[in-house]
Amino acid sequence: MRNRVLADHSNVSRLSPAIRARLVSEEEVVQQVLFGHPFEASEKFLQEVLWRSYWKGWLELRPQVWSTYRQRVRHLRREAPEPVRRRAAEVAAGRSGVAVMDRFARELLETGYLHNHARMWWASFWIHVEGLPWELGADHFQRHLLDFDPASNTLSWRWVAGLQTPGKTYLVRRSNVEKYAPPELLSDSSGIERLDDDRVRAVSVEEHADTRPVPLGELPASPPDSASTTALWVHDEDGSVEQSLLAKLANPIPLSVMLPAADEADEPGAVVAEWRRQAHADAWGRVTTHFDPKRWENCAGDGEDSLAQTLVGLAGEHGFRRLVCAELAVGPLADQRDEIRRALADVGVEWTEVRRPWDAALWPLARKGFFDFWDRVGRRLRKTGEGTSVLEVLR
Ligand SMILES: Cc1cc2nc3c(=O)[nH]c(=O)nc-3n(C[C@H](O)[C@H](O)[C@H](O)COP(=O)(O)OP(=O)(O)OC[C@H]3O[C@@H](n4cnc5c(N)ncnc54)[C@H](O)[C@@H]3O)c2cc1C
């Protein structure tokens, strides 16, 4: 029933914001599911959870796909013709004139969530019916989804546009919407004729990115032994470090640094900002309980200093010589990695990112399509029995 888009979303888990922020990790979800259910009965759900690991691995192996998308967004914000920018703003605000699509647009703005099928329809509507640049639609999702994930979002939009899987474009069709959306979502049928099956045609979308894989960067899977004073940076990419190998750090100074986006146009919507604030507070509460530190720093940031400057300032204040954190996966935070590393090195602070064993086991397998990936991963997960951890079978 997952594909049915119900108004109350009772056919889906709605776990994605929590999994994305790693308030609960993929590993925990998969482990718990396999403790409680036979593999055969849970395979479809496990596949869904593993889509995230697959997309993340795919993008880690091709970080240039992310940077090209972000360059295109900046370019289009400045250079797209005025009518295109105006129409994009109308459609995003839920004023396209196609009532069912406008309903989804408003749901996204008001709740930060859309069902997977609704995301597919809406993205396809944006690209193939409205003829708008996919990058601007992906950027709109980026600012308004609670579960925004650089990999899942960018690569799903590319897939709808026909770039991700050669020869495959996802087209929204009236018959499909009417089959999978309940009558109450379709009670206002204005504009629906624009989705008539024989009317919707794929637009041809230009590829700007180089999609060839590059070697995955090497990172340690456990924190370094260090005699020097160490700080642990709690950031939004991993909201449960106390349940990772970073939990073994000896007396670190926890640092919580959240800064507004560097560019005002990248600021998330109010619903997302509030959700992130609460998620961060939750993660921070667990970290400080776990380490029970003598000193800690909770720094919200006022936007005047960059992330790198803020971390350097904290190093001066607290005298740490090493900064450790969970890996910054490809995305907005990792975009600041080089600047942070250089700034810290200038003041003699060593920076170490630590990769979760789950990511180290799965990302390198994302070289081809999802079903090749699932073939290897599913075969191993099937062997998880009582008392076996999923990590043991995956490694
Ligand atoms: C255009 C488009 C953009 C998307 N953008 C994002 C995004 O920014 N972030 C995001 O997490 N998902 C994204 N998705 C994937 C998917 O729509 C959501 O993960 C899913 O709808 C979340 O709802 P749920 O938790 O109720 O999912 P369920 O159906 O209950 O699935 C269980 C879990 O599996 C995972 N999952 C399912 N499908 C995917 C997928 N395709 N990729 C990654 N994880 C998946 C999620 O963690 C989810 O919580 C996008 C899909 C499309 C078509």
Tab-separated table of C-alpha atoms and ligand atoms in Angstrom:
chain	number	residue	atom	x	y	z
A	1	MET	CA	0.000	0.000	0.000
A	2	ARG	CA	3.028	2.324	0.182
A	3	ASN	CA	2.328	3.913	-3.188
A	4	ARG	CA	-1.136	5.100	-2.157
A	5	VAL	CA	-1.016	8.749	-1.154
A	6	LEU	CA	-3.417	9.051	1.777
A	7	ALA	CA	-4.089	12.398	3.414
A	8	ASP	CA	-3.033	11.036	6.830
A	9	HIS	CA	-0.004	9.126	5.453
A	10	SER	CA	-0.958	6.031	7.389
A	11	ASN	CA	0.738	3.707	4.862
A	12	VAL	CA	4.239	5.058	5.414
A	13	SER	CA	6.543	5.391	8.418
A	14	ARG	CA	7.395	9.133	8.222
A	15	LEU	CA	10.737	8.225	9.764
A	16	SER	CA	12.822	9.997	7.148
A	17	PRO	CA	13.526	13.301	8.994
A	18	ALA	CA	14.786	11.327	12.010
A	19	ILE	CA	16.830	8.896	9.920
A	20	ARG	CA	18.244	11.671	7.774
A	21	ALA	CA	19.442	13.555	10.869
A	22	ARG	CA	20.635	10.255	12.357
A	23	LEU	CA	18.590	10.787	15.479
A	24	VAL	CA	18.013	7.139	14.681
A	25	SER	CA	20.517	5.495	12.353
A	26	GLU	CA	19.835	3.236	9.364
A	27	GLU	CA	21.746	0.549	11.223
A	28	GLU	CA	19.428	0.733	14.241
A	29	VAL	CA	16.291	0.659	12.081
A	30	VAL	CA	17.477	-2.318	10.031
A	31	GLN	CA	18.675	-4.189	13.121
A	32	GLN	CA	15.386	-3.700	14.956
A	33	VAL	CA	13.282	-4.649	11.947
A	34	LEU	CA	15.252	-7.877	11.514
A	35	PHE	CA	14.949	-8.700	15.221
A	36	GLY	CA	11.183	-8.474	14.961
A	37	HIS	CA	10.337	-9.708	11.463
A	38	PRO	CA	11.494	-12.320	8.968
A	39	PHE	CA	13.571	-10.954	6.090
A	40	GLU	CA	10.945	-11.968	3.498
A	41	ALA	CA	8.198	-10.034	5.290
A	42	SER	CA	10.268	-6.891	5.708
A	43	GLU	CA	12.308	-6.839	2.506
A	44	LYS	CA	10.389	-3.988	0.867
A	45	PHE	CA	10.743	-1.728	3.906
A	46	LEU	CA	14.437	-2.614	4.279
A	47	GLN	CA	14.958	-1.745	0.629
A	48	GLU	CA	13.446	1.679	1.252
A	49	VAL	CA	15.779	2.323	4.169
A	50	LEU	CA	18.743	1.140	2.087
A	51	TRP	CA	17.873	3.574	-0.718
A	52	ARG	CA	19.342	6.282	1.503
A	53	SER	CA	22.664	4.436	1.940
A	54	TYR	CA	22.748	3.741	-1.788
A	55	TRP	CA	22.109	7.352	-2.832
A	56	LYS	CA	24.599	8.621	-0.258
A	57	GLY	CA	27.274	6.209	-1.501
A	58	TRP	CA	26.525	7.119	-5.129
A	59	LEU	CA	27.028	10.812	-4.398
A	60	GLU	CA	30.121	10.270	-2.218
A	61	LEU	CA	31.638	8.546	-5.240
A	62	ARG	CA	30.655	11.485	-7.462
A	63	PRO	CA	30.784	14.658	-5.320
A	64	GLN	CA	31.064	16.762	-8.464
A	65	VAL	CA	27.388	16.009	-9.230
A	66	TRP	CA	26.448	17.920	-6.064
A	67	SER	CA	28.795	20.846	-6.728
A	68	THR	CA	27.588	21.171	-10.323
A	69	TYR	CA	23.963	21.234	-9.126
A	70	ARG	CA	24.740	23.972	-6.572
A	71	GLN	CA	26.616	26.044	-9.197
A	72	ARG	CA	23.622	25.714	-11.519
A	73	VAL	CA	21.246	26.872	-8.759
A	74	ARG	CA	23.359	29.991	-8.163
A	75	HIS	CA	23.560	30.612	-11.896
A	76	LEU	CA	19.808	30.180	-12.450
A	77	ARG	CA	18.896	32.406	-9.514
A	78	ARG	CA	20.773	35.211	-11.273
A	79	GLU	CA	20.425	34.406	-14.950
A	80	ALA	CA	17.120	32.558	-15.537
A	81	PRO	CA	14.740	34.758	-17.569
A	82	GLU	CA	12.362	36.780	-15.398
A	83	PRO	CA	9.194	34.890	-16.570
A	84	VAL	CA	10.839	31.591	-15.569
A	85	ARG	CA	11.713	32.906	-12.111
A	86	ARG	CA	8.224	34.348	-11.669
A	87	ARG	CA	6.514	31.116	-12.740
A	88	ALA	CA	8.797	29.034	-10.492
A	89	ALA	CA	7.794	31.211	-7.523
A	90	GLU	CA	4.080	30.804	-8.377
A	91	VAL	CA	4.256	27.017	-8.719
A	92	ALA	CA	6.329	26.714	-5.529
A	93	ALA	CA	3.775	28.782	-3.623
A	94	GLY	CA	0.914	26.516	-4.772
A	95	ARG	CA	-0.535	28.807	-7.422
A	96	SER	CA	-0.010	26.813	-10.616
A	97	GLY	CA	-3.735	26.357	-11.263
A	98	VAL	CA	-3.574	22.536	-11.106
A	99	ALA	CA	-5.425	22.031	-7.825
A	100	VAL	CA	-3.961	18.671	-6.814
A	101	MET	CA	-0.388	19.859	-7.414
A	102	ASP	CA	-1.090	23.099	-5.556
A	103	ARG	CA	-2.343	21.092	-2.622
A	104	PHE	CA	0.961	19.213	-2.489
A	105	ALA	CA	2.888	22.487	-2.798
A	106	ARG	CA	1.060	23.881	0.233
A	107	GLU	CA	1.445	20.664	2.201
A	108	LEU	CA	5.200	20.867	1.688
A	109	LEU	CA	5.369	24.487	2.861
A	110	GLU	CA	3.100	23.899	5.855
A	111	THR	CA	4.391	20.534	7.113
A	112	GLY	CA	7.832	19.927	5.570
A	113	TYR	CA	6.703	16.501	4.360
A	114	LEU	CA	5.402	14.998	1.136
A	115	HIS	CA	4.664	11.372	0.386
A	116	ASN	CA	7.186	9.765	-1.996
A	117	HIS	CA	4.651	9.420	-4.806
A	118	ALA	CA	3.558	13.039	-4.393
A	119	ARG	CA	7.239	14.106	-4.586
A	120	MET	CA	7.574	12.170	-7.846
A	121	TRP	CA	4.408	13.690	-9.347
A	122	TRP	CA	5.228	17.203	-8.236
A	123	ALA	CA	8.841	17.084	-9.458
A	124	SER	CA	7.650	15.706	-12.798
A	125	PHE	CA	4.954	18.371	-13.019
A	126	TRP	CA	7.606	21.049	-12.369
A	127	ILE	CA	9.987	19.744	-15.021
A	128	HIS	CA	7.860	18.174	-17.747
A	129	VAL	CA	4.534	20.039	-17.513
A	130	GLU	CA	5.687	23.488	-16.384
A	131	GLY	CA	9.022	23.240	-18.226
A	132	LEU	CA	10.932	24.728	-15.259
A	133	PRO	CA	14.630	23.998	-14.540
A	134	TRP	CA	14.913	20.912	-12.307
A	135	GLU	CA	17.657	22.534	-10.230
A	136	LEU	CA	15.307	25.280	-9.011
A	137	GLY	CA	12.716	22.676	-7.999
A	138	ALA	CA	15.341	20.632	-6.153
A	139	ASP	CA	16.504	23.799	-4.398
A	140	HIS	CA	12.921	24.524	-3.319
A	141	PHE	CA	12.692	21.017	-1.793
A	142	GLN	CA	16.101	21.574	-0.207
A	143	ARG	CA	14.772	24.524	1.773
A	144	HIS	CA	11.397	23.049	2.682
A	145	LEU	CA	11.744	19.303	3.344
A	146	LEU	CA	12.346	18.294	6.961
A	147	ASP	CA	14.223	15.295	5.630
A	148	PHE	CA	16.230	17.193	3.007
A	149	ASP	CA	19.170	15.003	2.079
A	150	PRO	CA	21.690	16.207	-0.535
A	151	ALA	CA	21.917	12.732	-2.036
A	152	SER	CA	18.274	11.551	-2.014
A	153	ASN	CA	16.955	14.916	-3.115
A	154	THR	CA	19.421	15.825	-5.861
A	155	LEU	CA	19.535	12.335	-7.317
A	156	SER	CA	15.757	11.826	-7.202
A	157	TRP	CA	15.235	15.102	-9.072
A	158	ARG	CA	17.864	14.007	-11.584
A	159	TRP	CA	16.032	10.716	-11.963
A	160	VAL	CA	12.669	12.433	-12.643
A	161	ALA	CA	14.450	14.702	-15.146
A	162	GLY	CA	15.811	11.662	-16.999
A	163	LEU	CA	19.464	12.297	-16.112
A	164	GLN	CA	20.087	9.676	-13.457
A	165	THR	CA	19.121	6.508	-15.316
A	166	PRO	CA	19.837	6.873	-19.040
A	167	GLY	CA	16.678	6.437	-21.089
A	168	LYS	CA	14.384	6.713	-18.055
A	169	THR	CA	12.340	9.816	-17.356
A	170	TYR	CA	9.516	9.887	-14.827
A	171	LEU	CA	6.320	11.334	-16.276
A	172	VAL	CA	3.366	12.349	-14.112
A	173	ARG	CA	0.125	11.012	-15.614
A	174	ARG	CA	-3.451	11.818	-14.749
A	175	SER	CA	-4.451	8.113	-14.727
A	176	ASN	CA	-1.676	7.352	-12.216
A	177	VAL	CA	-2.608	10.296	-9.969
A	178	GLU	CA	-6.272	9.257	-10.048
A	179	LYS	CA	-5.331	5.669	-9.232
A	180	TYR	CA	-3.059	6.419	-6.261
A	181	ALA	CA	-4.545	9.589	-4.742
A	182	PRO	CA	-7.816	9.250	-2.777
A	183	PRO	CA	-10.952	11.115	-3.931
A	184	GLU	CA	-10.645	13.742	-1.175
A	185	LEU	CA	-7.329	14.926	-2.619
A	186	LEU	CA	-8.946	15.172	-6.049
A	187	SER	CA	-12.216	16.841	-5.007
A	188	ASP	CA	-11.082	20.020	-6.764
A	189	SER	CA	-10.217	18.904	-10.277
A	190	SER	CA	-9.234	22.313	-11.658
A	191	GLY	CA	-6.412	22.136	-14.148
A	192	ILE	CA	-6.095	18.352	-13.986
A	193	GLU	CA	-6.489	18.100	-17.771
A	194	ARG	CA	-2.918	19.419	-18.014
A	195	LEU	CA	-1.851	16.004	-16.670
A	196	ASP	CA	-3.784	14.003	-19.294
A	197	ASP	CA	-1.727	10.961	-20.222
A	198	ASP	CA	-1.349	11.830	-23.893
A	199	ARG	CA	-0.543	15.466	-23.155
A	200	VAL	CA	2.470	15.066	-20.870
A	201	ARG	CA	5.704	14.703	-22.838
A	202	ALA	CA	9.251	14.438	-21.554
A	203	VAL	CA	11.271	17.609	-21.975
A	204	SER	CA	14.866	17.067	-22.896
A	205	VAL	CA	17.123	18.099	-20.011
A	206	GLU	CA	20.764	18.987	-20.515
A	207	GLU	CA	23.393	17.139	-18.442
A	208	HIS	CA	25.908	19.525	-16.872
A	209	ALA	CA	27.651	17.140	-14.479
A	210	ASP	CA	30.448	14.656	-14.944
A	211	THR	CA	29.013	11.449	-13.476
A	212	ARG	CA	32.143	9.302	-13.557
A	213	PRO	CA	33.026	7.897	-10.127
A	214	VAL	CA	36.109	9.028	-8.236
A	215	PRO	CA	37.830	7.088	-5.427
A	216	LEU	CA	36.084	7.336	-2.069
A	217	GLY	CA	38.132	9.465	0.351
A	218	GLU	CA	39.755	7.450	3.166
A	219	LEU	CA	38.644	8.267	6.707
A	220	PRO	CA	39.242	6.527	10.036
A	221	ALA	CA	36.377	4.433	11.412
A	222	SER	CA	37.233	5.122	15.037
A	223	PRO	CA	38.424	8.162	16.964
A	224	PRO	CA	42.169	8.668	17.328
A	225	ASP	CA	43.931	7.990	20.631
A	226	SER	CA	45.211	11.340	21.611
A	227	ALA	CA	46.869	12.862	24.602
A	228	SER	CA	46.058	16.382	23.435
A	229	THR	CA	42.928	18.190	24.540
A	230	THR	CA	40.151	17.144	22.200
A	231	ALA	CA	36.847	18.779	21.304
A	232	LEU	CA	33.894	16.910	19.817
A	233	TRP	CA	31.820	18.908	17.380
A	234	VAL	CA	28.164	17.852	17.355
A	235	HIS	CA	26.707	18.815	13.987
A	236	ASP	CA	23.481	18.169	12.132
A	237	GLU	CA	24.770	15.338	9.963
A	238	ASP	CA	24.820	12.918	12.898
A	239	GLY	CA	22.401	13.299	15.787
A	240	SER	CA	23.453	10.223	17.777
A	241	VAL	CA	27.236	10.341	18.118
A	242	GLU	CA	26.894	8.968	21.639
A	243	GLN	CA	25.808	5.725	19.982
A	244	SER	CA	28.717	5.667	17.551
A	245	LEU	CA	32.400	4.899	18.044
A	246	LEU	CA	32.859	8.558	18.976
A	247	ALA	CA	31.239	7.639	22.288
A	248	LYS	CA	34.632	6.215	23.322
A	249	LEU	CA	36.407	9.582	23.261
A	250	ALA	CA	37.972	10.346	26.617
A	251	ASN	CA	36.669	13.545	28.196
A	252	PRO	CA	36.150	15.591	25.056
A	253	ILE	CA	34.841	19.129	25.179
A	254	PRO	CA	31.541	18.918	23.303
A	255	LEU	CA	30.873	21.786	20.939
A	256	SER	CA	27.496	22.494	19.458
A	257	VAL	CA	27.794	24.926	16.608
A	258	MET	CA	24.813	25.747	14.420
A	259	LEU	CA	25.166	28.609	12.019
A	260	PRO	CA	22.731	30.159	9.570
A	261	ALA	CA	23.324	29.407	5.878
A	262	ALA	CA	26.138	31.422	4.284
A	263	ASP	CA	23.802	32.787	1.609
A	264	GLU	CA	20.417	34.190	2.619
A	265	ALA	CA	18.786	32.551	-0.410
A	266	ASP	CA	19.792	29.162	1.033
A	267	GLU	CA	18.015	29.686	4.365
A	268	PRO	CA	15.539	26.894	5.111
A	269	GLY	CA	11.853	27.670	5.604
A	270	ALA	CA	10.534	28.350	9.114
A	271	VAL	CA	9.099	24.831	9.601
A	272	VAL	CA	12.437	23.237	8.717
A	273	ALA	CA	14.464	25.682	10.829
A	274	GLU	CA	12.341	24.926	13.894
A	275	TRP	CA	12.539	21.168	13.337
A	276	ARG	CA	16.325	21.337	13.004
A	277	ARG	CA	16.590	23.417	16.158
A	278	GLN	CA	14.654	20.781	18.096
A	279	ALA	CA	16.560	17.880	16.556
A	280	HIS	CA	19.838	19.563	17.401
A	281	ALA	CA	18.741	20.237	20.993
A	282	ASP	CA	17.760	16.578	21.332
A	283	ALA	CA	21.110	15.355	19.994
A	284	TRP	CA	23.004	17.814	22.145
A	285	GLY	CA	21.120	16.767	25.292
A	286	ARG	CA	22.118	13.122	24.772
A	287	VAL	CA	25.761	13.985	24.064
A	288	THR	CA	26.156	16.122	27.162
A	289	THR	CA	24.448	13.447	29.299
A	290	HIS	CA	26.762	10.784	27.879
A	291	PHE	CA	30.030	12.670	28.430
A	292	ASP	CA	28.977	14.685	31.471
A	293	PRO	CA	31.625	17.265	30.592
A	294	LYS	CA	33.174	19.837	32.888
A	295	ARG	CA	33.221	22.310	30.019
A	296	TRP	CA	30.949	22.548	27.064
A	297	GLU	CA	29.997	25.107	24.527
A	298	ASN	CA	26.608	25.597	22.967
A	299	CYS	CA	27.086	28.187	20.290
A	300	ALA	CA	24.160	29.084	18.078
A	301	GLY	CA	26.165	31.512	15.950
A	302	ASP	CA	24.934	34.911	14.877
A	303	GLY	CA	25.827	34.652	11.227
A	304	GLU	CA	28.618	37.236	11.340
A	305	ASP	CA	31.409	34.713	11.641
A	306	SER	CA	31.835	31.820	9.243
A	307	LEU	CA	31.771	28.285	10.581
A	308	ALA	CA	35.570	28.100	10.268
A	309	GLN	CA	36.037	31.377	12.184
A	310	THR	CA	33.653	30.222	14.916
A	311	LEU	CA	35.513	26.939	15.390
A	312	VAL	CA	38.866	28.759	15.471
A	313	GLY	CA	37.462	31.152	18.089
A	314	LEU	CA	36.317	28.227	20.223
A	315	ALA	CA	39.739	26.566	19.910
A	316	GLY	CA	41.343	29.755	21.273
A	317	GLU	CA	38.830	29.989	24.116
A	318	HIS	CA	39.006	26.343	25.213
A	319	GLY	CA	42.573	25.479	24.254
A	320	PHE	CA	41.835	22.268	22.361
A	321	ARG	CA	44.446	20.935	19.921
A	322	ARG	CA	42.258	18.439	18.119
A	323	LEU	CA	38.711	18.671	16.800
A	324	VAL	CA	36.865	15.423	16.118
A	325	CYS	CA	33.472	15.004	14.480
A	326	ALA	CA	31.291	12.557	12.586
A	327	GLU	CA	31.948	12.646	8.858
A	328	LEU	CA	30.469	15.510	6.876
A	329	ALA	CA	28.834	13.692	3.980
A	330	VAL	CA	28.644	15.518	0.641
A	331	GLY	CA	26.367	18.524	1.109
A	332	PRO	CA	26.245	22.095	2.428
A	333	LEU	CA	28.379	21.426	5.539
A	334	ALA	CA	31.022	19.439	3.688
A	335	ASP	CA	31.252	22.332	1.213
A	336	GLN	CA	32.956	24.249	4.034
A	337	ARG	CA	35.426	21.451	4.840
A	338	ASP	CA	38.495	22.897	3.095
A	339	GLU	CA	38.006	26.309	4.658
A	340	ILE	CA	37.562	24.791	8.144
A	341	ARG	CA	40.560	22.493	7.796
A	342	ARG	CA	42.823	25.333	6.647
A	343	ALA	CA	41.651	27.736	9.348
A	344	LEU	CA	42.156	25.148	12.092
A	345	ALA	CA	45.565	24.108	10.743
A	346	ASP	CA	46.654	27.769	10.837
A	347	VAL	CA	46.115	27.805	14.619
A	348	GLY	CA	47.662	24.363	15.134
A	349	VAL	CA	44.446	22.376	15.587
A	350	GLU	CA	44.217	18.980	13.937
A	351	TRP	CA	40.857	18.003	12.479
A	352	THR	CA	39.608	14.411	12.272
A	353	GLU	CA	36.340	13.220	10.764
A	354	VAL	CA	35.222	9.701	11.605
A	355	ARG	CA	33.202	7.548	9.200
A	356	ARG	CA	30.512	5.256	10.567
A	357	PRO	CA	31.223	1.561	9.863
A	358	TRP	CA	27.788	1.337	8.212
A	359	ASP	CA	28.822	3.944	5.642
A	360	ALA	CA	32.279	2.404	5.216
A	361	ALA	CA	30.648	-0.964	4.427
A	362	LEU	CA	27.913	0.284	2.097
A	363	TRP	CA	29.059	3.359	0.208
A	364	PRO	CA	31.706	1.599	-1.896
A	365	LEU	CA	28.977	-0.764	-3.185
A	366	ALA	CA	27.016	2.069	-4.830
A	367	ARG	CA	28.946	1.946	-8.080
A	368	LYS	CA	26.110	0.868	-10.375
A	369	GLY	CA	22.308	0.874	-10.070
A	370	PHE	CA	20.252	0.256	-6.932
A	371	PHE	CA	19.308	-3.307	-7.831
A	372	ASP	CA	22.938	-4.315	-8.223
A	373	PHE	CA	23.551	-2.755	-4.784
A	374	TRP	CA	20.506	-4.445	-3.228
A	375	ASP	CA	21.499	-7.780	-4.709
A	376	ARG	CA	24.696	-7.758	-2.640
A	377	VAL	CA	23.278	-6.084	0.475
A	378	GLY	CA	19.981	-8.000	0.636
A	379	ARG	CA	21.822	-11.309	0.252
A	380	ARG	CA	23.897	-10.487	3.332
A	381	LEU	CA	21.041	-9.066	5.394
A	382	ARG	CA	19.089	-12.271	4.808
A	383	LYS	CA	21.742	-14.026	6.911
A	384	THR	CA	21.138	-11.841	9.956
A	385	GLY	CA	19.967	-14.239	12.643
A	386	GLU	CA	19.327	-13.950	16.333
A	387	GLY	CA	22.389	-12.575	18.054
A	388	THR	CA	24.076	-11.420	14.800
A	389	SER	CA	24.517	-7.732	14.245
A	390	VAL	CA	23.721	-6.334	10.819
A	391	LEU	CA	27.183	-4.792	10.722
A	392	GLU	CA	28.810	-8.203	11.098
A	393	VAL	CA	26.987	-9.544	8.049
A	394	LEU	CA	27.595	-6.413	6.008
A	395	ARG	CA	31.339	-6.144	6.611
B	1	LIG	C1	11.891	14.336	-6.003
B	1	LIG	C2	12.174	13.569	-4.724
B	1	LIG	C3	12.931	14.176	-3.712
B	1	LIG	C4	13.213	13.460	-2.546
B	1	LIG	N1	13.970	14.091	-1.583
B	1	LIG	C5	14.294	13.415	-0.457
B	1	LIG	C6	15.092	14.029	0.551
B	1	LIG	O1	15.561	15.163	0.429
B	1	LIG	N2	15.341	13.309	1.676
B	1	LIG	C7	14.875	12.050	1.861
B	1	LIG	O2	15.121	11.474	2.911
B	1	LIG	N3	14.158	11.428	0.909
B	1	LIG	C8	13.839	12.072	-0.236
B	1	LIG	N4	13.080	11.441	-1.187
B	1	LIG	C9	12.769	10.017	-1.019
B	1	LIG	C10	11.430	9.658	-0.347
B	1	LIG	O3	10.386	10.362	-0.938
B	1	LIG	C11	11.414	9.896	1.167
B	1	LIG	O4	12.546	9.325	1.782
B	1	LIG	C12	10.161	9.274	1.781
B	1	LIG	O5	9.009	9.778	1.170
B	1	LIG	C13	10.134	9.552	3.252
B	1	LIG	O6	8.906	9.220	3.830
B	1	LIG	P1	8.730	8.060	4.886
B	1	LIG	O7	9.717	8.182	5.993
B	1	LIG	O8	7.289	8.068	5.307
B	1	LIG	O9	9.105	6.807	3.991
B	1	LIG	P2	8.774	5.245	4.093
B	1	LIG	O10	8.026	4.866	2.873
B	1	LIG	O11	8.178	4.894	5.401
B	1	LIG	O12	10.214	4.601	3.952
B	1	LIG	C14	10.999	4.184	5.077
B	1	LIG	C15	12.318	4.903	5.089
B	1	LIG	O13	13.088	4.553	3.951
B	1	LIG	C16	13.887	5.672	3.539
B	1	LIG	N5	13.598	5.983	2.147
B	1	LIG	C17	12.516	5.632	1.446
B	1	LIG	N6	12.656	6.005	0.157
B	1	LIG	C18	13.852	6.622	0.061
B	1	LIG	C19	14.577	7.225	-0.998
B	1	LIG	N7	14.129	7.244	-2.244
B	1	LIG	N8	15.780	7.767	-0.708
B	1	LIG	C20	16.260	7.728	0.547
B	1	LIG	N9	15.629	7.167	1.587
B	1	LIG	C21	14.451	6.610	1.336
B	1	LIG	C22	13.553	6.826	4.448
B	1	LIG	O14	14.532	6.956	5.446
B	1	LIG	C23	12.227	6.410	5.050
B	1	LIG	O15	12.040	6.955	6.318
B	1	LIG	C24	12.769	12.124	-2.380
B	1	LIG	C25	12.010	11.536	-3.406
B	1	LIG	C26	11.721	12.238	-4.553
B	1	LIG	C27	10.906	11.559	-5.625
